[in-house]
Amino acid sequence: MKKLLIFTDLHLKDPGETIIGLDPMERFQQGLMHAVAHHPDAARIILTGDLTHYGRTTQFERLKVALGDCPIPVSLMLGNHDSRKGFHNVFPDEPRTAEGFVQQAIDMDGYCLILMDTLDEPAEDLHSGFLCEHRLAWLDQALSEASDRKVIVFTHHPPMLTGFDGMDSIALRNRLDLISRLRKHPQSVQVISGHIHRTISGQVDGIPVSMFKSPCHQMPMCLGPADVHSSVDEPGAYGLILLHPEGPIIHTEDYALTGDLNVDTHGSEHA
Ligand SMILES: [Fe+2]
């Protein structure tokens, strides 16, 4: 059973720059070190967008440095804080579509992992996502080639509302176009997203959706009309997915809580 590790919303800035006093580079490096130490058997790490805070080439270069020694293969995706040009400058060899969208399909252990590019750089609100006709046509083709494999789609912007009104207003604008396509594939088993900076799960029209926290700053747990720019210092986290033949098993790991992980495998008091 293959294992995936998911990091989302790294928001890397330039040296010396912080977010609510947190250093995004330091937090990501802590998380990556934790993940590699405790899950060296992971088949792949997927970074689901907002790799950088301002989309600067210098910030993508810092990501390249952070991933330099990573022994696990890494796949990269874009979010609303990134720039496609800055990304391509630093990662020219990453898979992309003929139109330059950062999308790829990965076959793994009876699954097809489909990584989508929801970044909409011309968005009037600057932060919502969109899947244009090029990207949806590419998805149609990827789904048709997935035949009877289980499909997990990865997007930065979730195709599900969350109850955070401000974030829902900068969601994936045509999210139901994605959901309607997934419903036509008999084994669309899961969507994995970022963007919200909280651990959330639910479903849209029968399609399960899960989101993970950032390694750095999180969304305060204030449902309703809260400011989308408010952030809180809670433990950084990453997601872990087991590709079980019955369907994906999804965990989250708050790595900043576990320290050196002094695990007693014989004296557990859990039921
Ligand atoms: Fe983000």
PDB file of C-alpha atoms and ligand atoms in Angstrom:
ATOM      1  CA  MET A   1       0.000   0.000   0.000  1.00  0.00           C
ATOM      2  CA  LYS A   2       1.669   3.228  -1.183  1.00  0.00           C
ATOM      3  CA  LYS A   3       1.889   6.303   1.037  1.00  0.00           C
ATOM      4  CA  LEU A   4       1.639   9.956  -0.063  1.00  0.00           C
ATOM      5  CA  LEU A   5       2.594  12.999   1.992  1.00  0.00           C
ATOM      6  CA  ILE A   6       0.797  16.286   1.317  1.00  0.00           C
ATOM      7  CA  PHE A   7       2.095  19.729   2.200  1.00  0.00           C
ATOM      8  CA  THR A   8       0.023  22.776   1.301  1.00  0.00           C
ATOM      9  CA  ASP A   9       0.286  26.553   1.627  1.00  0.00           C
ATOM     10  CA  LEU A  10       3.981  26.938   2.394  1.00  0.00           C
ATOM     11  CA  HIS A  11       3.904  30.704   1.651  1.00  0.00           C
ATOM     12  CA  LEU A  12       7.701  30.971   1.406  1.00  0.00           C
ATOM     13  CA  LYS A  13       8.904  34.575   1.652  1.00  0.00           C
ATOM     14  CA  ASP A  14      12.318  36.174   1.198  1.00  0.00           C
ATOM     15  CA  PRO A  15      14.960  35.832   3.929  1.00  0.00           C
ATOM     16  CA  GLY A  16      14.057  37.728   7.099  1.00  0.00           C
ATOM     17  CA  GLU A  17      10.369  38.099   6.174  1.00  0.00           C
ATOM     18  CA  THR A  18       7.802  36.498   8.493  1.00  0.00           C
ATOM     19  CA  ILE A  19       4.029  35.911   8.709  1.00  0.00           C
ATOM     20  CA  ILE A  20       2.551  36.740  12.134  1.00  0.00           C
ATOM     21  CA  GLY A  21       6.072  36.319  13.458  1.00  0.00           C
ATOM     22  CA  LEU A  22       6.554  32.856  11.922  1.00  0.00           C
ATOM     23  CA  ASP A  23       9.289  32.066   9.401  1.00  0.00           C
ATOM     24  CA  PRO A  24       7.603  30.067   6.599  1.00  0.00           C
ATOM     25  CA  MET A  25      10.911  28.594   5.383  1.00  0.00           C
ATOM     26  CA  GLU A  26      11.843  27.393   8.871  1.00  0.00           C
ATOM     27  CA  ARG A  27       8.389  25.917   9.429  1.00  0.00           C
ATOM     28  CA  PHE A  28       8.404  24.059   6.106  1.00  0.00           C
ATOM     29  CA  GLN A  29      11.906  22.712   6.687  1.00  0.00           C
ATOM     30  CA  GLN A  30      10.828  21.442  10.135  1.00  0.00           C
ATOM     31  CA  GLY A  31       7.824  19.717   8.575  1.00  0.00           C
ATOM     32  CA  LEU A  32       9.807  18.209   5.724  1.00  0.00           C
ATOM     33  CA  MET A  33      12.451  16.927   8.137  1.00  0.00           C
ATOM     34  CA  HIS A  34       9.727  15.375  10.311  1.00  0.00           C
ATOM     35  CA  ALA A  35       8.025  13.784   7.304  1.00  0.00           C
ATOM     36  CA  VAL A  36      11.215  12.316   5.840  1.00  0.00           C
ATOM     37  CA  ALA A  37      12.317  10.995   9.260  1.00  0.00           C
ATOM     38  CA  HIS A  38       9.007   9.348  10.140  1.00  0.00           C
ATOM     39  CA  HIS A  39       7.806   8.336   6.685  1.00  0.00           C
ATOM     40  CA  PRO A  40      10.899   7.460   4.635  1.00  0.00           C
ATOM     41  CA  ASP A  41       8.768   4.853   2.873  1.00  0.00           C
ATOM     42  CA  ALA A  42       6.511   7.515   1.312  1.00  0.00           C
ATOM     43  CA  ALA A  43       6.232   7.093  -2.457  1.00  0.00           C
ATOM     44  CA  ARG A  44       5.772  10.792  -3.180  1.00  0.00           C
ATOM     45  CA  ILE A  45       5.310  14.220  -1.597  1.00  0.00           C
ATOM     46  CA  ILE A  46       2.752  16.510  -3.231  1.00  0.00           C
ATOM     47  CA  LEU A  47       2.809  20.262  -2.540  1.00  0.00           C
ATOM     48  CA  THR A  48      -0.693  21.581  -3.297  1.00  0.00           C
ATOM     49  CA  GLY A  49       0.049  25.223  -4.027  1.00  0.00           C
ATOM     50  CA  ASP A  50       0.768  28.575  -2.393  1.00  0.00           C
ATOM     51  CA  LEU A  51       4.371  27.453  -2.551  1.00  0.00           C
ATOM     52  CA  THR A  52       5.357  31.110  -2.196  1.00  0.00           C
ATOM     53  CA  HIS A  53       3.738  34.190  -0.653  1.00  0.00           C
ATOM     54  CA  TYR A  54       4.360  36.671  -3.476  1.00  0.00           C
ATOM     55  CA  GLY A  55       5.221  34.391  -6.409  1.00  0.00           C
ATOM     56  CA  ARG A  56       8.710  35.880  -6.697  1.00  0.00           C
ATOM     57  CA  THR A  57      11.442  33.962  -8.487  1.00  0.00           C
ATOM     58  CA  THR A  58      13.603  34.377  -5.367  1.00  0.00           C
ATOM     59  CA  GLN A  59      10.929  32.604  -3.320  1.00  0.00           C
ATOM     60  CA  PHE A  60      10.666  29.678  -5.743  1.00  0.00           C
ATOM     61  CA  GLU A  61      14.474  29.469  -5.592  1.00  0.00           C
ATOM     62  CA  ARG A  62      14.223  29.078  -1.805  1.00  0.00           C
ATOM     63  CA  LEU A  63      11.798  26.201  -2.345  1.00  0.00           C
ATOM     64  CA  LYS A  64      14.269  24.558  -4.699  1.00  0.00           C
ATOM     65  CA  VAL A  65      16.937  24.828  -1.990  1.00  0.00           C
ATOM     66  CA  ALA A  66      14.579  23.416   0.666  1.00  0.00           C
ATOM     67  CA  LEU A  67      13.809  20.404  -1.545  1.00  0.00           C
ATOM     68  CA  GLY A  68      17.425  19.917  -2.625  1.00  0.00           C
ATOM     69  CA  ASP A  69      18.234  16.979  -0.334  1.00  0.00           C
ATOM     70  CA  CYS A  70      14.749  15.456  -0.174  1.00  0.00           C
ATOM     71  CA  PRO A  71      15.085  11.699  -0.821  1.00  0.00           C
ATOM     72  CA  ILE A  72      11.389  11.326  -1.727  1.00  0.00           C
ATOM     73  CA  PRO A  73      10.090  12.361  -5.189  1.00  0.00           C
ATOM     74  CA  VAL A  74       8.185  15.663  -5.021  1.00  0.00           C
ATOM     75  CA  SER A  75       5.391  16.991  -7.252  1.00  0.00           C
ATOM     76  CA  LEU A  76       4.576  20.702  -7.256  1.00  0.00           C
ATOM     77  CA  MET A  77       1.307  22.573  -7.798  1.00  0.00           C
ATOM     78  CA  LEU A  78       0.374  26.271  -7.932  1.00  0.00           C
ATOM     79  CA  GLY A  79      -1.945  28.347  -5.738  1.00  0.00           C
ATOM     80  CA  ASN A  80      -3.315  31.872  -5.777  1.00  0.00           C
ATOM     81  CA  HIS A  81      -0.178  33.349  -4.144  1.00  0.00           C
ATOM     82  CA  ASP A  82       2.132  31.882  -6.805  1.00  0.00           C
ATOM     83  CA  SER A  83       3.018  33.094 -10.293  1.00  0.00           C
ATOM     84  CA  ARG A  84       3.240  30.765 -13.252  1.00  0.00           C
ATOM     85  CA  LYS A  85       6.147  32.737 -14.742  1.00  0.00           C
ATOM     86  CA  GLY A  86       8.201  32.687 -11.524  1.00  0.00           C
ATOM     87  CA  PHE A  87       7.528  28.970 -11.169  1.00  0.00           C
ATOM     88  CA  HIS A  88       8.563  28.118 -14.724  1.00  0.00           C
ATOM     89  CA  ASN A  89      11.742  30.224 -14.319  1.00  0.00           C
ATOM     90  CA  VAL A  90      12.900  28.069 -11.427  1.00  0.00           C
ATOM     91  CA  PHE A  91      11.296  24.711 -12.239  1.00  0.00           C
ATOM     92  CA  PRO A  92      11.473  24.524 -16.070  1.00  0.00           C
ATOM     93  CA  ASP A  93      11.407  20.730 -16.074  1.00  0.00           C
ATOM     94  CA  GLU A  94       8.225  20.261 -14.027  1.00  0.00           C
ATOM     95  CA  PRO A  95       5.422  18.626 -16.048  1.00  0.00           C
ATOM     96  CA  ARG A  96       3.021  21.081 -17.676  1.00  0.00           C
ATOM     97  CA  THR A  97       0.350  21.109 -20.345  1.00  0.00           C
ATOM     98  CA  ALA A  98       0.927  22.444 -23.871  1.00  0.00           C
ATOM     99  CA  GLU A  99      -0.530  25.784 -22.685  1.00  0.00           C
ATOM    100  CA  GLY A 100       1.849  25.976 -19.696  1.00  0.00           C
ATOM    101  CA  PHE A 101      -0.565  24.914 -16.937  1.00  0.00           C
ATOM    102  CA  VAL A 102       1.099  22.968 -14.134  1.00  0.00           C
ATOM    103  CA  GLN A 103      -0.919  19.768 -14.400  1.00  0.00           C
ATOM    104  CA  GLN A 104       0.047  16.109 -14.476  1.00  0.00           C
ATOM    105  CA  ALA A 105      -1.417  12.636 -14.011  1.00  0.00           C
ATOM    106  CA  ILE A 106       0.569  10.058 -12.026  1.00  0.00           C
ATOM    107  CA  ASP A 107      -0.182   6.329 -12.053  1.00  0.00           C
ATOM    108  CA  MET A 108       0.384   4.653  -8.700  1.00  0.00           C
ATOM    109  CA  ASP A 109      -0.724   1.317  -7.329  1.00  0.00           C
ATOM    110  CA  GLY A 110      -4.139   1.105  -9.000  1.00  0.00           C
ATOM    111  CA  TYR A 111      -4.751   4.836  -8.559  1.00  0.00           C
ATOM    112  CA  CYS A 112      -4.499   7.780 -10.929  1.00  0.00           C
ATOM    113  CA  LEU A 113      -3.390  10.960  -9.143  1.00  0.00           C
ATOM    114  CA  ILE A 114      -4.476  14.014 -11.138  1.00  0.00           C
ATOM    115  CA  LEU A 115      -2.824  17.305 -10.162  1.00  0.00           C
ATOM    116  CA  MET A 116      -4.741  20.365 -11.420  1.00  0.00           C
ATOM    117  CA  ASP A 117      -3.693  24.022 -11.786  1.00  0.00           C
ATOM    118  CA  THR A 118      -6.434  26.301 -10.377  1.00  0.00           C
ATOM    119  CA  LEU A 119      -4.353  29.505 -10.358  1.00  0.00           C
ATOM    120  CA  ASP A 120      -6.244  32.329 -12.113  1.00  0.00           C
ATOM    121  CA  GLU A 121      -3.760  35.183 -12.362  1.00  0.00           C
ATOM    122  CA  PRO A 122      -6.221  37.645 -13.992  1.00  0.00           C
ATOM    123  CA  ALA A 123      -8.855  37.113 -11.238  1.00  0.00           C
ATOM    124  CA  GLU A 124     -10.395  40.467 -10.281  1.00  0.00           C
ATOM    125  CA  ASP A 125     -10.422  39.511  -6.611  1.00  0.00           C
ATOM    126  CA  LEU A 126      -6.767  38.348  -6.961  1.00  0.00           C
ATOM    127  CA  HIS A 127      -7.268  35.114  -5.020  1.00  0.00           C
ATOM    128  CA  SER A 128     -10.138  32.997  -6.365  1.00  0.00           C
ATOM    129  CA  GLY A 129      -9.391  30.020  -8.627  1.00  0.00           C
ATOM    130  CA  PHE A 130     -10.685  28.945 -12.027  1.00  0.00           C
ATOM    131  CA  LEU A 131     -10.359  25.998 -14.396  1.00  0.00           C
ATOM    132  CA  CYS A 132     -10.484  27.275 -17.982  1.00  0.00           C
ATOM    133  CA  GLU A 133     -11.558  25.199 -20.995  1.00  0.00           C
ATOM    134  CA  HIS A 134      -7.940  24.152 -21.702  1.00  0.00           C
ATOM    135  CA  ARG A 135      -7.522  22.749 -18.217  1.00  0.00           C
ATOM    136  CA  LEU A 136     -10.914  21.044 -18.186  1.00  0.00           C
ATOM    137  CA  ALA A 137     -10.297  19.481 -21.615  1.00  0.00           C
ATOM    138  CA  TRP A 138      -6.971  18.151 -20.314  1.00  0.00           C
ATOM    139  CA  LEU A 139      -8.838  16.750 -17.283  1.00  0.00           C
ATOM    140  CA  ASP A 140     -11.403  15.059 -19.539  1.00  0.00           C
ATOM    141  CA  GLN A 141      -8.574  13.325 -21.377  1.00  0.00           C
ATOM    142  CA  ALA A 142      -6.814  12.308 -18.142  1.00  0.00           C
ATOM    143  CA  LEU A 143     -10.057  10.869 -16.755  1.00  0.00           C
ATOM    144  CA  SER A 144     -10.747   8.929 -19.941  1.00  0.00           C
ATOM    145  CA  GLU A 145      -7.223   7.432 -19.775  1.00  0.00           C
ATOM    146  CA  ALA A 146      -7.684   6.508 -16.085  1.00  0.00           C
ATOM    147  CA  SER A 147     -10.209   3.829 -17.166  1.00  0.00           C
ATOM    148  CA  ASP A 148     -11.002   1.669 -14.124  1.00  0.00           C
ATOM    149  CA  ARG A 149      -8.373   3.126 -11.765  1.00  0.00           C
ATOM    150  CA  LYS A 150      -9.360   5.032  -8.647  1.00  0.00           C
ATOM    151  CA  VAL A 151      -8.926   8.767  -9.236  1.00  0.00           C
ATOM    152  CA  ILE A 152      -7.738  11.291  -6.654  1.00  0.00           C
ATOM    153  CA  VAL A 153      -7.782  14.876  -7.920  1.00  0.00           C
ATOM    154  CA  PHE A 154      -5.559  17.475  -6.248  1.00  0.00           C
ATOM    155  CA  THR A 155      -6.464  21.179  -6.448  1.00  0.00           C
ATOM    156  CA  HIS A 156      -5.259  24.221  -4.549  1.00  0.00           C
ATOM    157  CA  HIS A 157      -8.720  25.821  -4.387  1.00  0.00           C
ATOM    158  CA  PRO A 158     -11.215  23.321  -2.933  1.00  0.00           C
ATOM    159  CA  PRO A 159     -14.356  22.537  -4.942  1.00  0.00           C
ATOM    160  CA  MET A 160     -16.320  22.599  -1.661  1.00  0.00           C
ATOM    161  CA  LEU A 161     -17.646  25.416   0.496  1.00  0.00           C
ATOM    162  CA  THR A 162     -16.218  25.487   4.017  1.00  0.00           C
ATOM    163  CA  GLY A 163     -18.312  27.799   6.210  1.00  0.00           C
ATOM    164  CA  PHE A 164     -15.539  30.410   6.220  1.00  0.00           C
ATOM    165  CA  ASP A 165     -17.474  33.031   4.253  1.00  0.00           C
ATOM    166  CA  GLY A 166     -14.444  35.066   3.253  1.00  0.00           C
ATOM    167  CA  MET A 167     -12.576  32.030   1.950  1.00  0.00           C
ATOM    168  CA  ASP A 168     -15.685  30.711   0.218  1.00  0.00           C
ATOM    169  CA  SER A 169     -15.867  34.028  -1.660  1.00  0.00           C
ATOM    170  CA  ILE A 170     -12.405  33.322  -3.131  1.00  0.00           C
ATOM    171  CA  ALA A 171     -13.035  29.639  -3.844  1.00  0.00           C
ATOM    172  CA  LEU A 172     -12.788  27.765  -7.137  1.00  0.00           C
ATOM    173  CA  ARG A 173     -15.329  29.849  -9.090  1.00  0.00           C
ATOM    174  CA  ASN A 174     -16.415  27.053 -11.429  1.00  0.00           C
ATOM    175  CA  ARG A 175     -16.041  24.309  -8.853  1.00  0.00           C
ATOM    176  CA  LEU A 176     -19.185  22.501 -10.005  1.00  0.00           C
ATOM    177  CA  ASP A 177     -17.672  22.107 -13.501  1.00  0.00           C
ATOM    178  CA  LEU A 178     -14.975  20.007 -11.836  1.00  0.00           C
ATOM    179  CA  ILE A 179     -17.440  18.037  -9.706  1.00  0.00           C
ATOM    180  CA  SER A 180     -19.721  17.223 -12.660  1.00  0.00           C
ATOM    181  CA  ARG A 181     -16.746  15.771 -14.562  1.00  0.00           C
ATOM    182  CA  LEU A 182     -15.642  13.685 -11.597  1.00  0.00           C
ATOM    183  CA  ARG A 183     -19.140  12.305 -11.172  1.00  0.00           C
ATOM    184  CA  LYS A 184     -18.972  10.915 -14.700  1.00  0.00           C
ATOM    185  CA  HIS A 185     -15.862   8.866 -13.835  1.00  0.00           C
ATOM    186  CA  PRO A 186     -17.003   5.721 -12.023  1.00  0.00           C
ATOM    187  CA  GLN A 187     -14.104   5.723  -9.574  1.00  0.00           C
ATOM    188  CA  SER A 188     -13.571   9.380  -8.605  1.00  0.00           C
ATOM    189  CA  VAL A 189     -12.879   8.618  -4.981  1.00  0.00           C
ATOM    190  CA  GLN A 190     -11.398  11.806  -3.537  1.00  0.00           C
ATOM    191  CA  VAL A 191     -10.415  15.450  -3.992  1.00  0.00           C
ATOM    192  CA  ILE A 192      -7.502  16.821  -1.924  1.00  0.00           C
ATOM    193  CA  SER A 193      -7.119  20.597  -1.615  1.00  0.00           C
ATOM    194  CA  GLY A 194      -5.396  23.412   0.252  1.00  0.00           C
ATOM    195  CA  HIS A 195      -6.111  27.165   0.363  1.00  0.00           C
ATOM    196  CA  ILE A 196      -8.080  27.302   3.631  1.00  0.00           C
ATOM    197  CA  HIS A 197      -5.257  26.533   6.105  1.00  0.00           C
ATOM    198  CA  ARG A 198      -7.449  24.229   8.201  1.00  0.00           C
ATOM    199  CA  THR A 199      -8.214  20.506   8.387  1.00  0.00           C
ATOM    200  CA  ILE A 200     -11.644  20.098   6.784  1.00  0.00           C
ATOM    201  CA  SER A 201     -13.487  17.254   5.124  1.00  0.00           C
ATOM    202  CA  GLY A 202     -16.885  16.876   3.526  1.00  0.00           C
ATOM    203  CA  GLN A 203     -18.355  16.124   0.147  1.00  0.00           C
ATOM    204  CA  VAL A 204     -19.932  17.782  -2.850  1.00  0.00           C
ATOM    205  CA  ASP A 205     -22.582  15.858  -4.747  1.00  0.00           C
ATOM    206  CA  GLY A 206     -21.139  12.589  -3.443  1.00  0.00           C
ATOM    207  CA  ILE A 207     -17.476  13.428  -4.153  1.00  0.00           C
ATOM    208  CA  PRO A 208     -15.377  13.442  -0.921  1.00  0.00           C
ATOM    209  CA  VAL A 209     -13.114  16.452  -0.374  1.00  0.00           C
ATOM    210  CA  SER A 210     -10.368  16.900   2.248  1.00  0.00           C
ATOM    211  CA  MET A 211      -8.144  19.871   3.077  1.00  0.00           C
ATOM    212  CA  PHE A 212      -5.069  20.174   5.287  1.00  0.00           C
ATOM    213  CA  LYS A 213      -3.448  22.830   7.446  1.00  0.00           C
ATOM    214  CA  SER A 214      -0.371  24.775   6.409  1.00  0.00           C
ATOM    215  CA  PRO A 215       3.085  24.066   7.830  1.00  0.00           C
ATOM    216  CA  CYS A 216       3.083  27.754   8.852  1.00  0.00           C
ATOM    217  CA  HIS A 217       0.075  29.957   9.734  1.00  0.00           C
ATOM    218  CA  GLN A 218      -3.511  28.703  10.099  1.00  0.00           C
ATOM    219  CA  MET A 219      -7.015  30.127   9.614  1.00  0.00           C
ATOM    220  CA  PRO A 220      -8.560  31.009  13.014  1.00  0.00           C
ATOM    221  CA  MET A 221     -11.521  28.747  13.792  1.00  0.00           C
ATOM    222  CA  CYS A 222     -14.057  31.572  13.373  1.00  0.00           C
ATOM    223  CA  LEU A 223     -16.798  30.420  10.993  1.00  0.00           C
ATOM    224  CA  GLY A 224     -18.891  33.005   9.181  1.00  0.00           C
ATOM    225  CA  PRO A 225     -17.804  36.445   7.993  1.00  0.00           C
ATOM    226  CA  ALA A 226     -14.215  36.491   9.320  1.00  0.00           C
ATOM    227  CA  ASP A 227     -11.395  38.377   7.571  1.00  0.00           C
ATOM    228  CA  VAL A 228      -9.628  36.105   5.048  1.00  0.00           C
ATOM    229  CA  HIS A 229      -6.310  37.681   6.011  1.00  0.00           C
ATOM    230  CA  SER A 230      -6.513  36.812   9.706  1.00  0.00           C
ATOM    231  CA  SER A 231      -4.093  34.063  10.758  1.00  0.00           C
ATOM    232  CA  VAL A 232      -3.240  32.209  13.931  1.00  0.00           C
ATOM    233  CA  ASP A 233      -0.121  30.443  15.200  1.00  0.00           C
ATOM    234  CA  GLU A 234      -1.168  26.818  15.645  1.00  0.00           C
ATOM    235  CA  PRO A 235       1.013  23.746  15.085  1.00  0.00           C
ATOM    236  CA  GLY A 236       2.091  23.173  11.490  1.00  0.00           C
ATOM    237  CA  ALA A 237       0.729  20.084   9.789  1.00  0.00           C
ATOM    238  CA  TYR A 238       0.881  17.877   6.727  1.00  0.00           C
ATOM    239  CA  GLY A 239      -1.403  15.219   5.311  1.00  0.00           C
ATOM    240  CA  LEU A 240      -0.732  11.527   4.816  1.00  0.00           C
ATOM    241  CA  ILE A 241      -2.700   9.347   2.399  1.00  0.00           C
ATOM    242  CA  LEU A 242      -2.551   5.557   2.169  1.00  0.00           C
ATOM    243  CA  LEU A 243      -3.616   4.212  -1.222  1.00  0.00           C
ATOM    244  CA  HIS A 244      -5.591   1.220   0.040  1.00  0.00           C
ATOM    245  CA  PRO A 245      -7.274  -1.014  -2.547  1.00  0.00           C
ATOM    246  CA  GLU A 246     -10.642  -0.311  -0.868  1.00  0.00           C
ATOM    247  CA  GLY A 247     -10.133   3.466  -1.071  1.00  0.00           C
ATOM    248  CA  PRO A 248      -7.841   6.198   0.270  1.00  0.00           C
ATOM    249  CA  ILE A 249      -7.112   6.416   4.024  1.00  0.00           C
ATOM    250  CA  ILE A 250      -6.445  10.013   5.040  1.00  0.00           C
ATOM    251  CA  HIS A 251      -4.506  11.188   8.103  1.00  0.00           C
ATOM    252  CA  THR A 252      -3.159  14.537   9.243  1.00  0.00           C
ATOM    253  CA  GLU A 253      -0.013  15.007  11.278  1.00  0.00           C
ATOM    254  CA  ASP A 254       0.464  18.081  13.506  1.00  0.00           C
ATOM    255  CA  TYR A 255       4.219  17.705  13.458  1.00  0.00           C
ATOM    256  CA  ALA A 256       4.973  20.609  15.779  1.00  0.00           C
ATOM    257  CA  LEU A 257       3.093  18.804  18.583  1.00  0.00           C
ATOM    258  CA  THR A 258       5.017  15.572  18.478  1.00  0.00           C
ATOM    259  CA  GLY A 259       8.573  16.744  19.196  1.00  0.00           C
ATOM    260  CA  ASP A 260      10.945  13.795  19.154  1.00  0.00           C
ATOM    261  CA  LEU A 261       8.083  11.290  19.140  1.00  0.00           C
ATOM    262  CA  ASN A 262       8.783   9.134  22.175  1.00  0.00           C
ATOM    263  CA  VAL A 263       6.425   6.356  21.076  1.00  0.00           C
ATOM    264  CA  ASP A 264       5.639   3.421  23.387  1.00  0.00           C
ATOM    265  CA  THR A 265       4.271   0.737  21.084  1.00  0.00           C
ATOM    266  CA  HIS A 266       3.358  -1.643  23.934  1.00  0.00           C
ATOM    267  CA  GLY A 267       1.809   0.547  26.637  1.00  0.00           C
ATOM    268  CA  SER A 268      -0.905   2.407  24.689  1.00  0.00           C
ATOM    269  CA  GLU A 269      -3.913   3.490  26.719  1.00  0.00           C
ATOM    270  CA  HIS A 270      -5.993   4.186  23.620  1.00  0.00           C
ATOM    271  CA  ALA A 271      -8.967   1.953  23.043  1.00  0.00           C
TER     272      ALA A 271
HETATM  273 FE    FE B   1      -2.533  29.882   1.350  1.00  0.00          FE
END
